[in-house]
């Protein structure tokens, strides 16, 4: 499925079944995507979801697309509306183009989750398993500060490997890795000047159904 992307970008770095395309996005694409994401954030402001365990996440989130990822005391799920009551903004063309370049055989994504990591933010080890259909890969785009990405297998306590994700990296998890555990241990706040005020933005695109 990533044949087209491999033709122009070369073979990805493969870690635990995660395909990491380092520096996949050129500078012009990175700044266009960032501008489009800042517009999403204006229409659908970032918020800090509550986990089902009652703790506020350190990562701030919003979404674009038909469905947005949401969490509160009743659990993780997809919702048709932002907490303010509005529908989510459309997924920008600049972002859909990345999906199409890497996954030309997949249907368009239903959801684009926007994660913002400020200083000290992290994301615990998790599986992406709130979708109704696991047959298509999840694609992520990293922008801004470097982040230490930990990848494991499909059991929580298995062994893990880590890679620093940088601005412009694209990660694809599909096949056997679709339900693998992963998380962000920490970011290097201020390591990039892309995001105004510093920090890291990660987009995760999914077919939810
Ligand atoms: C992040 N990424 O990079 C968190 N999920 O901030 C994810 O949780 C993720 O990078 C599924 C597929 C790729 C990912
Ligand atoms: Fe994830």
mmCIF file with all atom_site columns, C-alpha atoms and ligand atoms in Angstrom:
data_model
loop_
_atom_site.group_PDB
_atom_site.id
_atom_site.type_symbol
_atom_site.label_atom_id
_atom_site.label_alt_id
_atom_site.label_comp_id
_atom_site.label_asym_id
_atom_site.label_entity_id
_atom_site.label_seq_id
_atom_site.pdbx_PDB_ins_code
_atom_site.Cartn_x
_atom_site.Cartn_y
_atom_site.Cartn_z
_atom_site.occupancy
_atom_site.B_iso_or_equiv
_atom_site.pdbx_formal_charge
_atom_site.auth_seq_id
_atom_site.auth_comp_id
_atom_site.auth_asym_id
_atom_site.auth_atom_id
_atom_site.pdbx_PDB_model_num
ATOM   1   C  CA  . UNK A 1 1   ? 0.000   0.000  0.000  1.00 0.00 ? 1   UNK A CA  1
ATOM   2   C  CA  . UNK A 1 2   ? 2.890   2.383  0.547  1.00 0.00 ? 2   UNK A CA  1
ATOM   3   C  CA  . UNK A 1 3   ? 4.524   1.391  -2.761 1.00 0.00 ? 3   UNK A CA  1
ATOM   4   C  CA  . UNK A 1 4   ? 3.977   4.845  -4.307 1.00 0.00 ? 4   UNK A CA  1
ATOM   5   C  CA  . UNK A 1 5   ? 5.509   6.606  -1.345 1.00 0.00 ? 5   UNK A CA  1
ATOM   6   C  CA  . UNK A 1 6   ? 8.415   4.139  -1.279 1.00 0.00 ? 6   UNK A CA  1
ATOM   7   C  CA  . UNK A 1 7   ? 9.183   4.913  -4.922 1.00 0.00 ? 7   UNK A CA  1
ATOM   8   C  CA  . UNK A 1 8   ? 9.867   8.550  -4.172 1.00 0.00 ? 8   UNK A CA  1
ATOM   9   C  CA  . UNK A 1 9   ? 11.056  8.342  -0.568 1.00 0.00 ? 9   UNK A CA  1
ATOM   10  C  CA  . UNK A 1 10  ? 12.955  5.069  -0.453 1.00 0.00 ? 10  UNK A CA  1
ATOM   11  C  CA  . UNK A 1 11  ? 12.423  2.313  2.060  1.00 0.00 ? 11  UNK A CA  1
ATOM   12  C  CA  . UNK A 1 12  ? 11.062  3.385  5.425  1.00 0.00 ? 12  UNK A CA  1
ATOM   13  C  CA  . UNK A 1 13  ? 12.721  2.612  8.720  1.00 0.00 ? 13  UNK A CA  1
ATOM   14  C  CA  . UNK A 1 14  ? 10.837  -0.423 10.055 1.00 0.00 ? 14  UNK A CA  1
ATOM   15  C  CA  . UNK A 1 15  ? 10.591  -0.834 13.822 1.00 0.00 ? 15  UNK A CA  1
ATOM   16  C  CA  . UNK A 1 16  ? 8.268   -3.439 15.368 1.00 0.00 ? 16  UNK A CA  1
ATOM   17  C  CA  . UNK A 1 17  ? 6.124   -3.334 12.207 1.00 0.00 ? 17  UNK A CA  1
ATOM   18  C  CA  . UNK A 1 18  ? 5.835   0.469  12.327 1.00 0.00 ? 18  UNK A CA  1
ATOM   19  C  CA  . UNK A 1 19  ? 6.952   2.047  9.040  1.00 0.00 ? 19  UNK A CA  1
ATOM   20  C  CA  . UNK A 1 20  ? 8.687   5.367  9.693  1.00 0.00 ? 20  UNK A CA  1
ATOM   21  C  CA  . UNK A 1 21  ? 9.269   7.620  6.668  1.00 0.00 ? 21  UNK A CA  1
ATOM   22  C  CA  . UNK A 1 22  ? 11.825  10.084 7.967  1.00 0.00 ? 22  UNK A CA  1
ATOM   23  C  CA  . UNK A 1 23  ? 11.734  13.617 6.516  1.00 0.00 ? 23  UNK A CA  1
ATOM   24  C  CA  . UNK A 1 24  ? 8.895   12.564 4.204  1.00 0.00 ? 24  UNK A CA  1
ATOM   25  C  CA  . UNK A 1 25  ? 7.423   16.063 3.987  1.00 0.00 ? 25  UNK A CA  1
ATOM   26  C  CA  . UNK A 1 26  ? 9.295   18.915 2.355  1.00 0.00 ? 26  UNK A CA  1
ATOM   27  C  CA  . UNK A 1 27  ? 9.557   22.274 4.069  1.00 0.00 ? 27  UNK A CA  1
ATOM   28  C  CA  . UNK A 1 28  ? 6.828   23.881 1.959  1.00 0.00 ? 28  UNK A CA  1
ATOM   29  C  CA  . UNK A 1 29  ? 4.438   21.034 2.737  1.00 0.00 ? 29  UNK A CA  1
ATOM   30  C  CA  . UNK A 1 30  ? 5.228   21.224 6.464  1.00 0.00 ? 30  UNK A CA  1
ATOM   31  C  CA  . UNK A 1 31  ? 4.381   24.911 6.621  1.00 0.00 ? 31  UNK A CA  1
ATOM   32  C  CA  . UNK A 1 32  ? 1.226   24.525 4.501  1.00 0.00 ? 32  UNK A CA  1
ATOM   33  C  CA  . UNK A 1 33  ? -0.036  21.678 6.703  1.00 0.00 ? 33  UNK A CA  1
ATOM   34  C  CA  . UNK A 1 34  ? 0.794   23.671 9.844  1.00 0.00 ? 34  UNK A CA  1
ATOM   35  C  CA  . UNK A 1 35  ? -1.157  26.712 8.544  1.00 0.00 ? 35  UNK A CA  1
ATOM   36  C  CA  . UNK A 1 36  ? -4.139  24.468 7.787  1.00 0.00 ? 36  UNK A CA  1
ATOM   37  C  CA  . UNK A 1 37  ? -3.936  22.863 11.245 1.00 0.00 ? 37  UNK A CA  1
ATOM   38  C  CA  . UNK A 1 38  ? -3.848  26.287 12.938 1.00 0.00 ? 38  UNK A CA  1
ATOM   39  C  CA  . UNK A 1 39  ? -7.080  27.059 11.081 1.00 0.00 ? 39  UNK A CA  1
ATOM   40  C  CA  . UNK A 1 40  ? -8.667  23.837 12.389 1.00 0.00 ? 40  UNK A CA  1
ATOM   41  C  CA  . UNK A 1 41  ? -7.668  24.906 15.914 1.00 0.00 ? 41  UNK A CA  1
ATOM   42  C  CA  . UNK A 1 42  ? -9.348  28.319 15.405 1.00 0.00 ? 42  UNK A CA  1
ATOM   43  C  CA  . UNK A 1 43  ? -12.625 26.671 14.397 1.00 0.00 ? 43  UNK A CA  1
ATOM   44  C  CA  . UNK A 1 44  ? -12.432 23.789 16.879 1.00 0.00 ? 44  UNK A CA  1
ATOM   45  C  CA  . UNK A 1 45  ? -10.233 24.890 19.807 1.00 0.00 ? 45  UNK A CA  1
ATOM   46  C  CA  . UNK A 1 46  ? -7.836  22.485 21.545 1.00 0.00 ? 46  UNK A CA  1
ATOM   47  C  CA  . UNK A 1 47  ? -9.080  20.887 24.773 1.00 0.00 ? 47  UNK A CA  1
ATOM   48  C  CA  . UNK A 1 48  ? -7.563  18.462 27.289 1.00 0.00 ? 48  UNK A CA  1
ATOM   49  C  CA  . UNK A 1 49  ? -9.662  15.298 27.403 1.00 0.00 ? 49  UNK A CA  1
ATOM   50  C  CA  . UNK A 1 50  ? -10.284 13.481 30.665 1.00 0.00 ? 50  UNK A CA  1
ATOM   51  C  CA  . UNK A 1 51  ? -9.312  9.803  30.674 1.00 0.00 ? 51  UNK A CA  1
ATOM   52  C  CA  . UNK A 1 52  ? -11.904 7.233  31.810 1.00 0.00 ? 52  UNK A CA  1
ATOM   53  C  CA  . UNK A 1 53  ? -9.787  7.012  34.985 1.00 0.00 ? 53  UNK A CA  1
ATOM   54  C  CA  . UNK A 1 54  ? -10.467 10.679 35.776 1.00 0.00 ? 54  UNK A CA  1
ATOM   55  C  CA  . UNK A 1 55  ? -7.073  12.163 34.893 1.00 0.00 ? 55  UNK A CA  1
ATOM   56  C  CA  . UNK A 1 56  ? -6.663  15.095 32.560 1.00 0.00 ? 56  UNK A CA  1
ATOM   57  C  CA  . UNK A 1 57  ? -4.435  14.255 29.596 1.00 0.00 ? 57  UNK A CA  1
ATOM   58  C  CA  . UNK A 1 58  ? -1.305  16.405 29.231 1.00 0.00 ? 58  UNK A CA  1
ATOM   59  C  CA  . UNK A 1 59  ? -1.744  16.449 25.445 1.00 0.00 ? 59  UNK A CA  1
ATOM   60  C  CA  . UNK A 1 60  ? -4.306  18.922 24.071 1.00 0.00 ? 60  UNK A CA  1
ATOM   61  C  CA  . UNK A 1 61  ? -6.505  17.717 21.240 1.00 0.00 ? 61  UNK A CA  1
ATOM   62  C  CA  . UNK A 1 62  ? -9.028  18.555 18.591 1.00 0.00 ? 62  UNK A CA  1
ATOM   63  C  CA  . UNK A 1 63  ? -10.115 16.873 15.353 1.00 0.00 ? 63  UNK A CA  1
ATOM   64  C  CA  . UNK A 1 64  ? -11.120 17.349 11.747 1.00 0.00 ? 64  UNK A CA  1
ATOM   65  C  CA  . UNK A 1 65  ? -13.322 15.142 9.614  1.00 0.00 ? 65  UNK A CA  1
ATOM   66  C  CA  . UNK A 1 66  ? -16.675 13.435 10.055 1.00 0.00 ? 66  UNK A CA  1
ATOM   67  C  CA  . UNK A 1 67  ? -15.639 12.030 13.439 1.00 0.00 ? 67  UNK A CA  1
ATOM   68  C  CA  . UNK A 1 68  ? -13.374 13.301 16.191 1.00 0.00 ? 68  UNK A CA  1
ATOM   69  C  CA  . UNK A 1 69  ? -11.709 11.312 18.933 1.00 0.00 ? 69  UNK A CA  1
ATOM   70  C  CA  . UNK A 1 70  ? -13.071 12.071 22.379 1.00 0.00 ? 70  UNK A CA  1
ATOM   71  C  CA  . UNK A 1 71  ? -12.637 10.841 25.915 1.00 0.00 ? 71  UNK A CA  1
ATOM   72  C  CA  . UNK A 1 72  ? -14.296 11.449 29.264 1.00 0.00 ? 72  UNK A CA  1
ATOM   73  C  CA  . UNK A 1 73  ? -15.386 9.463  32.332 1.00 0.00 ? 73  UNK A CA  1
ATOM   74  C  CA  . UNK A 1 74  ? -17.574 7.244  30.128 1.00 0.00 ? 74  UNK A CA  1
ATOM   75  C  CA  . UNK A 1 75  ? -14.662 6.101  27.949 1.00 0.00 ? 75  UNK A CA  1
ATOM   76  C  CA  . UNK A 1 76  ? -12.761 6.581  24.714 1.00 0.00 ? 76  UNK A CA  1
ATOM   77  C  CA  . UNK A 1 77  ? -14.842 7.005  21.568 1.00 0.00 ? 77  UNK A CA  1
ATOM   78  C  CA  . UNK A 1 78  ? -15.468 8.923  18.362 1.00 0.00 ? 78  UNK A CA  1
ATOM   79  C  CA  . UNK A 1 79  ? -17.926 11.808 18.437 1.00 0.00 ? 79  UNK A CA  1
ATOM   80  C  CA  . UNK A 1 80  ? -19.644 13.753 15.663 1.00 0.00 ? 80  UNK A CA  1
ATOM   81  C  CA  . UNK A 1 81  ? -19.195 17.051 17.505 1.00 0.00 ? 81  UNK A CA  1
ATOM   82  C  CA  . UNK A 1 82  ? -16.572 19.141 19.274 1.00 0.00 ? 82  UNK A CA  1
ATOM   83  C  CA  . UNK A 1 83  ? -17.348 19.645 23.010 1.00 0.00 ? 83  UNK A CA  1
ATOM   84  C  CA  . UNK A 1 84  ? -18.661 23.132 22.097 1.00 0.00 ? 84  UNK A CA  1
ATOM   85  C  CA  . UNK A 1 85  ? -21.432 21.485 20.038 1.00 0.00 ? 85  UNK A CA  1
ATOM   86  C  CA  . UNK A 1 86  ? -20.169 22.311 16.532 1.00 0.00 ? 86  UNK A CA  1
ATOM   87  C  CA  . UNK A 1 87  ? -19.323 19.697 13.925 1.00 0.00 ? 87  UNK A CA  1
ATOM   88  C  CA  . UNK A 1 88  ? -15.599 19.179 13.265 1.00 0.00 ? 88  UNK A CA  1
ATOM   89  C  CA  . UNK A 1 89  ? -13.906 21.189 10.475 1.00 0.00 ? 89  UNK A CA  1
ATOM   90  C  CA  . UNK A 1 90  ? -13.135 19.397 7.210  1.00 0.00 ? 90  UNK A CA  1
ATOM   91  C  CA  . UNK A 1 91  ? -9.844  17.584 6.820  1.00 0.00 ? 91  UNK A CA  1
ATOM   92  C  CA  . UNK A 1 92  ? -7.696  19.972 4.754  1.00 0.00 ? 92  UNK A CA  1
ATOM   93  C  CA  . UNK A 1 93  ? -6.685  19.023 1.204  1.00 0.00 ? 93  UNK A CA  1
ATOM   94  C  CA  . UNK A 1 94  ? -2.989  19.307 2.182  1.00 0.00 ? 94  UNK A CA  1
ATOM   95  C  CA  . UNK A 1 95  ? -3.518  16.510 4.728  1.00 0.00 ? 95  UNK A CA  1
ATOM   96  C  CA  . UNK A 1 96  ? -5.692  14.329 2.463  1.00 0.00 ? 96  UNK A CA  1
ATOM   97  C  CA  . UNK A 1 97  ? -2.920  14.503 -0.151 1.00 0.00 ? 97  UNK A CA  1
ATOM   98  C  CA  . UNK A 1 98  ? -0.482  12.900 2.287  1.00 0.00 ? 98  UNK A CA  1
ATOM   99  C  CA  . UNK A 1 99  ? -2.961  10.098 3.043  1.00 0.00 ? 99  UNK A CA  1
ATOM   100 C  CA  . UNK A 1 100 ? -3.478  9.465  -0.686 1.00 0.00 ? 100 UNK A CA  1
ATOM   101 C  CA  . UNK A 1 101 ? 0.249   9.439  -1.413 1.00 0.00 ? 101 UNK A CA  1
ATOM   102 C  CA  . UNK A 1 102 ? 0.960   6.824  1.267  1.00 0.00 ? 102 UNK A CA  1
ATOM   103 C  CA  . UNK A 1 103 ? -2.252  4.793  1.151  1.00 0.00 ? 103 UNK A CA  1
ATOM   104 C  CA  . UNK A 1 104 ? -3.609  5.019  -2.411 1.00 0.00 ? 104 UNK A CA  1
ATOM   105 C  CA  . UNK A 1 105 ? -5.698  1.850  -1.990 1.00 0.00 ? 105 UNK A CA  1
ATOM   106 C  CA  . UNK A 1 106 ? -7.395  2.888  1.263  1.00 0.00 ? 106 UNK A CA  1
ATOM   107 C  CA  . UNK A 1 107 ? -10.728 4.743  1.469  1.00 0.00 ? 107 UNK A CA  1
ATOM   108 C  CA  . UNK A 1 108 ? -10.501 8.373  2.628  1.00 0.00 ? 108 UNK A CA  1
ATOM   109 C  CA  . UNK A 1 109 ? -9.996  8.855  6.368  1.00 0.00 ? 109 UNK A CA  1
ATOM   110 C  CA  . UNK A 1 110 ? -13.040 9.540  8.574  1.00 0.00 ? 110 UNK A CA  1
ATOM   111 C  CA  . UNK A 1 111 ? -10.991 11.292 11.210 1.00 0.00 ? 111 UNK A CA  1
ATOM   112 C  CA  . UNK A 1 112 ? -7.904  13.444 11.637 1.00 0.00 ? 112 UNK A CA  1
ATOM   113 C  CA  . UNK A 1 113 ? -6.949  13.761 15.301 1.00 0.00 ? 113 UNK A CA  1
ATOM   114 C  CA  . UNK A 1 114 ? -4.796  16.807 16.111 1.00 0.00 ? 114 UNK A CA  1
ATOM   115 C  CA  . UNK A 1 115 ? -2.551  16.327 19.148 1.00 0.00 ? 115 UNK A CA  1
ATOM   116 C  CA  . UNK A 1 116 ? -0.660  19.313 20.603 1.00 0.00 ? 116 UNK A CA  1
ATOM   117 C  CA  . UNK A 1 117 ? 2.266   18.653 22.959 1.00 0.00 ? 117 UNK A CA  1
ATOM   118 C  CA  . UNK A 1 118 ? 3.393   21.648 25.002 1.00 0.00 ? 118 UNK A CA  1
ATOM   119 C  CA  . UNK A 1 119 ? 6.356   21.518 27.382 1.00 0.00 ? 119 UNK A CA  1
ATOM   120 C  CA  . UNK A 1 120 ? 6.200   18.364 29.519 1.00 0.00 ? 120 UNK A CA  1
ATOM   121 C  CA  . UNK A 1 121 ? 3.320   16.733 27.624 1.00 0.00 ? 121 UNK A CA  1
ATOM   122 C  CA  . UNK A 1 122 ? 3.471   13.010 26.976 1.00 0.00 ? 122 UNK A CA  1
ATOM   123 C  CA  . UNK A 1 123 ? 1.217   10.196 25.826 1.00 0.00 ? 123 UNK A CA  1
ATOM   124 C  CA  . UNK A 1 124 ? 1.100   6.887  27.650 1.00 0.00 ? 124 UNK A CA  1
ATOM   125 C  CA  . UNK A 1 125 ? 1.466   3.543  25.935 1.00 0.00 ? 125 UNK A CA  1
ATOM   126 C  CA  . UNK A 1 126 ? -1.790  2.739  24.128 1.00 0.00 ? 126 UNK A CA  1
ATOM   127 C  CA  . UNK A 1 127 ? -3.349  0.831  21.262 1.00 0.00 ? 127 UNK A CA  1
ATOM   128 C  CA  . UNK A 1 128 ? -5.463  2.557  18.589 1.00 0.00 ? 128 UNK A CA  1
ATOM   129 C  CA  . UNK A 1 129 ? -8.514  0.388  18.967 1.00 0.00 ? 129 UNK A CA  1
ATOM   130 C  CA  . UNK A 1 130 ? -11.543 2.661  19.184 1.00 0.00 ? 130 UNK A CA  1
ATOM   131 C  CA  . UNK A 1 131 ? -12.298 2.244  15.480 1.00 0.00 ? 131 UNK A CA  1
ATOM   132 C  CA  . UNK A 1 132 ? -14.956 -0.119 14.150 1.00 0.00 ? 132 UNK A CA  1
ATOM   133 C  CA  . UNK A 1 133 ? -12.661 -1.462 11.457 1.00 0.00 ? 133 UNK A CA  1
ATOM   134 C  CA  . UNK A 1 134 ? -8.980  -2.370 11.796 1.00 0.00 ? 134 UNK A CA  1
ATOM   135 C  CA  . UNK A 1 135 ? -8.429  -3.377 8.173  1.00 0.00 ? 135 UNK A CA  1
ATOM   136 C  CA  . UNK A 1 136 ? -6.818  -0.068 7.171  1.00 0.00 ? 136 UNK A CA  1
ATOM   137 C  CA  . UNK A 1 137 ? -3.577  1.420  8.473  1.00 0.00 ? 137 UNK A CA  1
ATOM   138 C  CA  . UNK A 1 138 ? -3.314  4.474  10.715 1.00 0.00 ? 138 UNK A CA  1
ATOM   139 C  CA  . UNK A 1 139 ? -1.091  7.245  9.374  1.00 0.00 ? 139 UNK A CA  1
ATOM   140 C  CA  . UNK A 1 140 ? 0.570   9.884  11.524 1.00 0.00 ? 140 UNK A CA  1
ATOM   141 C  CA  . UNK A 1 141 ? 2.317   13.135 10.660 1.00 0.00 ? 141 UNK A CA  1
ATOM   142 C  CA  . UNK A 1 142 ? 4.743   14.849 13.051 1.00 0.00 ? 142 UNK A CA  1
ATOM   143 C  CA  . UNK A 1 143 ? 5.305   18.624 13.010 1.00 0.00 ? 143 UNK A CA  1
ATOM   144 C  CA  . UNK A 1 144 ? 7.465   20.802 15.247 1.00 0.00 ? 144 UNK A CA  1
ATOM   145 C  CA  . UNK A 1 145 ? 9.511   19.578 18.194 1.00 0.00 ? 145 UNK A CA  1
ATOM   146 C  CA  . UNK A 1 146 ? 11.218  16.172 18.312 1.00 0.00 ? 146 UNK A CA  1
ATOM   147 C  CA  . UNK A 1 147 ? 9.406   13.403 20.207 1.00 0.00 ? 147 UNK A CA  1
ATOM   148 C  CA  . UNK A 1 148 ? 10.577  10.099 21.632 1.00 0.00 ? 148 UNK A CA  1
ATOM   149 C  CA  . UNK A 1 149 ? 8.197   7.486  20.165 1.00 0.00 ? 149 UNK A CA  1
ATOM   150 C  CA  . UNK A 1 150 ? 8.030   4.110  21.910 1.00 0.00 ? 150 UNK A CA  1
ATOM   151 C  CA  . UNK A 1 151 ? 6.771   1.084  19.990 1.00 0.00 ? 151 UNK A CA  1
ATOM   152 C  CA  . UNK A 1 152 ? 5.927   -2.368 21.242 1.00 0.00 ? 152 UNK A CA  1
ATOM   153 C  CA  . UNK A 1 153 ? 3.899   -5.405 20.292 1.00 0.00 ? 153 UNK A CA  1
ATOM   154 C  CA  . UNK A 1 154 ? 0.294   -6.308 20.853 1.00 0.00 ? 154 UNK A CA  1
ATOM   155 C  CA  . UNK A 1 155 ? 0.755   -7.179 24.531 1.00 0.00 ? 155 UNK A CA  1
ATOM   156 C  CA  . UNK A 1 156 ? 1.132   -4.292 26.977 1.00 0.00 ? 156 UNK A CA  1
ATOM   157 C  CA  . UNK A 1 157 ? 4.122   -5.626 28.852 1.00 0.00 ? 157 UNK A CA  1
ATOM   158 C  CA  . UNK A 1 158 ? 6.146   -6.769 25.850 1.00 0.00 ? 158 UNK A CA  1
ATOM   159 C  CA  . UNK A 1 159 ? 9.515   -5.320 24.945 1.00 0.00 ? 159 UNK A CA  1
ATOM   160 C  CA  . UNK A 1 160 ? 9.630   -1.942 23.224 1.00 0.00 ? 160 UNK A CA  1
ATOM   161 C  CA  . UNK A 1 161 ? 11.954  0.077  20.968 1.00 0.00 ? 161 UNK A CA  1
ATOM   162 C  CA  . UNK A 1 162 ? 12.143  3.859  20.654 1.00 0.00 ? 162 UNK A CA  1
ATOM   163 C  CA  . UNK A 1 163 ? 12.851  6.312  17.850 1.00 0.00 ? 163 UNK A CA  1
ATOM   164 C  CA  . UNK A 1 164 ? 12.971  10.123 17.888 1.00 0.00 ? 164 UNK A CA  1
ATOM   165 C  CA  . UNK A 1 165 ? 10.282  11.444 15.536 1.00 0.00 ? 165 UNK A CA  1
ATOM   166 C  CA  . UNK A 1 166 ? 11.103  14.746 13.856 1.00 0.00 ? 166 UNK A CA  1
ATOM   167 C  CA  . UNK A 1 167 ? 9.139   17.412 12.015 1.00 0.00 ? 167 UNK A CA  1
ATOM   168 C  CA  . UNK A 1 168 ? 8.042   16.055 8.637  1.00 0.00 ? 168 UNK A CA  1
ATOM   169 C  CA  . UNK A 1 169 ? 8.193   12.376 9.581  1.00 0.00 ? 169 UNK A CA  1
ATOM   170 C  CA  . UNK A 1 170 ? 5.282   10.145 8.562  1.00 0.00 ? 170 UNK A CA  1
ATOM   171 C  CA  . UNK A 1 171 ? 4.501   6.901  10.426 1.00 0.00 ? 171 UNK A CA  1
ATOM   172 C  CA  . UNK A 1 172 ? 2.247   4.154  9.057  1.00 0.00 ? 172 UNK A CA  1
ATOM   173 C  CA  . UNK A 1 173 ? 0.960   1.342  11.258 1.00 0.00 ? 173 UNK A CA  1
ATOM   174 C  CA  . UNK A 1 174 ? -0.921  -1.406 9.520  1.00 0.00 ? 174 UNK A CA  1
ATOM   175 C  CA  . UNK A 1 175 ? -1.130  -5.150 9.210  1.00 0.00 ? 175 UNK A CA  1
ATOM   176 C  CA  . UNK A 1 176 ? 0.200   -6.933 12.282 1.00 0.00 ? 176 UNK A CA  1
ATOM   177 C  CA  . UNK A 1 177 ? 1.232   -3.616 13.870 1.00 0.00 ? 177 UNK A CA  1
ATOM   178 C  CA  . UNK A 1 178 ? -2.230  -2.040 13.556 1.00 0.00 ? 178 UNK A CA  1
ATOM   179 C  CA  . UNK A 1 179 ? -3.000  -2.959 17.175 1.00 0.00 ? 179 UNK A CA  1
ATOM   180 C  CA  . UNK A 1 180 ? 0.520   -2.594 18.564 1.00 0.00 ? 180 UNK A CA  1
ATOM   181 C  CA  . UNK A 1 181 ? 1.164   -0.530 21.691 1.00 0.00 ? 181 UNK A CA  1
ATOM   182 C  CA  . UNK A 1 182 ? 2.889   2.828  21.271 1.00 0.00 ? 182 UNK A CA  1
ATOM   183 C  CA  . UNK A 1 183 ? 3.290   6.140  23.045 1.00 0.00 ? 183 UNK A CA  1
ATOM   184 C  CA  . UNK A 1 184 ? 5.275   9.363  23.366 1.00 0.00 ? 184 UNK A CA  1
ATOM   185 C  CA  . UNK A 1 185 ? 7.636   9.395  26.370 1.00 0.00 ? 185 UNK A CA  1
ATOM   186 C  CA  . UNK A 1 186 ? 8.676   13.037 26.032 1.00 0.00 ? 186 UNK A CA  1
ATOM   187 C  CA  . UNK A 1 187 ? 9.343   15.840 23.600 1.00 0.00 ? 187 UNK A CA  1
ATOM   188 C  CA  . UNK A 1 188 ? 12.391  18.088 23.238 1.00 0.00 ? 188 UNK A CA  1
ATOM   189 C  CA  . UNK A 1 189 ? 10.576  21.350 23.817 1.00 0.00 ? 189 UNK A CA  1
ATOM   190 C  CA  . UNK A 1 190 ? 11.987  24.120 21.624 1.00 0.00 ? 190 UNK A CA  1
ATOM   191 C  CA  . UNK A 1 191 ? 13.933  21.801 19.299 1.00 0.00 ? 191 UNK A CA  1
ATOM   192 C  CA  . UNK A 1 192 ? 12.037  23.120 16.250 1.00 0.00 ? 192 UNK A CA  1
ATOM   193 C  CA  . UNK A 1 193 ? 10.870  26.612 15.316 1.00 0.00 ? 193 UNK A CA  1
ATOM   194 C  CA  . UNK A 1 194 ? 7.932   25.444 13.182 1.00 0.00 ? 194 UNK A CA  1
ATOM   195 C  CA  . UNK A 1 195 ? 5.088   25.702 15.698 1.00 0.00 ? 195 UNK A CA  1
ATOM   196 C  CA  . UNK A 1 196 ? 4.566   29.271 16.986 1.00 0.00 ? 196 UNK A CA  1
ATOM   197 C  CA  . UNK A 1 197 ? 5.408   29.335 20.705 1.00 0.00 ? 197 UNK A CA  1
ATOM   198 C  CA  . UNK A 1 198 ? 7.064   25.910 20.482 1.00 0.00 ? 198 UNK A CA  1
ATOM   199 C  CA  . UNK A 1 199 ? 5.758   22.406 20.955 1.00 0.00 ? 199 UNK A CA  1
ATOM   200 C  CA  . UNK A 1 200 ? 4.788   19.533 18.759 1.00 0.00 ? 200 UNK A CA  1
ATOM   201 C  CA  . UNK A 1 201 ? 1.736   18.765 16.649 1.00 0.00 ? 201 UNK A CA  1
ATOM   202 C  CA  . UNK A 1 202 ? 0.899   15.221 15.618 1.00 0.00 ? 202 UNK A CA  1
ATOM   203 C  CA  . UNK A 1 203 ? -1.893  14.335 13.228 1.00 0.00 ? 203 UNK A CA  1
ATOM   204 C  CA  . UNK A 1 204 ? -3.354  10.825 13.196 1.00 0.00 ? 204 UNK A CA  1
ATOM   205 C  CA  . UNK A 1 205 ? -5.557  9.854  10.295 1.00 0.00 ? 205 UNK A CA  1
ATOM   206 C  CA  . UNK A 1 206 ? -7.884  6.889  10.508 1.00 0.00 ? 206 UNK A CA  1
ATOM   207 C  CA  . UNK A 1 207 ? -10.651 5.040  8.760  1.00 0.00 ? 207 UNK A CA  1
ATOM   208 C  CA  . UNK A 1 208 ? -13.199 4.686  11.576 1.00 0.00 ? 208 UNK A CA  1
ATOM   209 C  CA  . UNK A 1 209 ? -16.446 3.660  9.790  1.00 0.00 ? 209 UNK A CA  1
HETATM 210 C  C1  . LIG B 2 .   ? 2.061   10.902 18.576 1.00 0.00 ? 1   LIG B C1  1
HETATM 211 N  N1  . LIG B 2 .   ? 0.948   8.956  17.900 1.00 0.00 ? 1   LIG B N1  1
HETATM 212 O  O1  . LIG B 2 .   ? 2.904   10.705 17.702 1.00 0.00 ? 1   LIG B O1  1
HETATM 213 C  C2  . LIG B 2 .   ? 1.120   9.837  18.968 1.00 0.00 ? 1   LIG B C2  1
HETATM 214 N  N2  . LIG B 2 .   ? -1.080  6.281  16.717 1.00 0.00 ? 1   LIG B N2  1
HETATM 215 O  O2  . LIG B 2 .   ? 1.962   11.967 19.175 1.00 0.00 ? 1   LIG B O2  1
HETATM 216 C  C3  . LIG B 2 .   ? 0.080   7.935  17.922 1.00 0.00 ? 1   LIG B C3  1
HETATM 217 O  O3  . LIG B 2 .   ? -0.589  7.699  18.908 1.00 0.00 ? 1   LIG B O3  1
HETATM 218 C  C4  . LIG B 2 .   ? -0.049  7.102  16.734 1.00 0.00 ? 1   LIG B C4  1
HETATM 219 O  O4  . LIG B 2 .   ? 1.908   7.953  15.666 1.00 0.00 ? 1   LIG B O4  1
HETATM 220 C  C5  . LIG B 2 .   ? -1.259  5.481  15.667 1.00 0.00 ? 1   LIG B C5  1
HETATM 221 C  C6  . LIG B 2 .   ? -0.421  5.494  14.587 1.00 0.00 ? 1   LIG B C6  1
HETATM 222 C  C7  . LIG B 2 .   ? 0.665   6.319  14.568 1.00 0.00 ? 1   LIG B C7  1
HETATM 223 C  C8  . LIG B 2 .   ? 0.860   7.150  15.666 1.00 0.00 ? 1   LIG B C8  1
HETATM 224 FE FE1 . LIG B 2 .   ? -1.931  6.064  18.721 1.00 0.00 ? 2   LIG B FE1 1
#
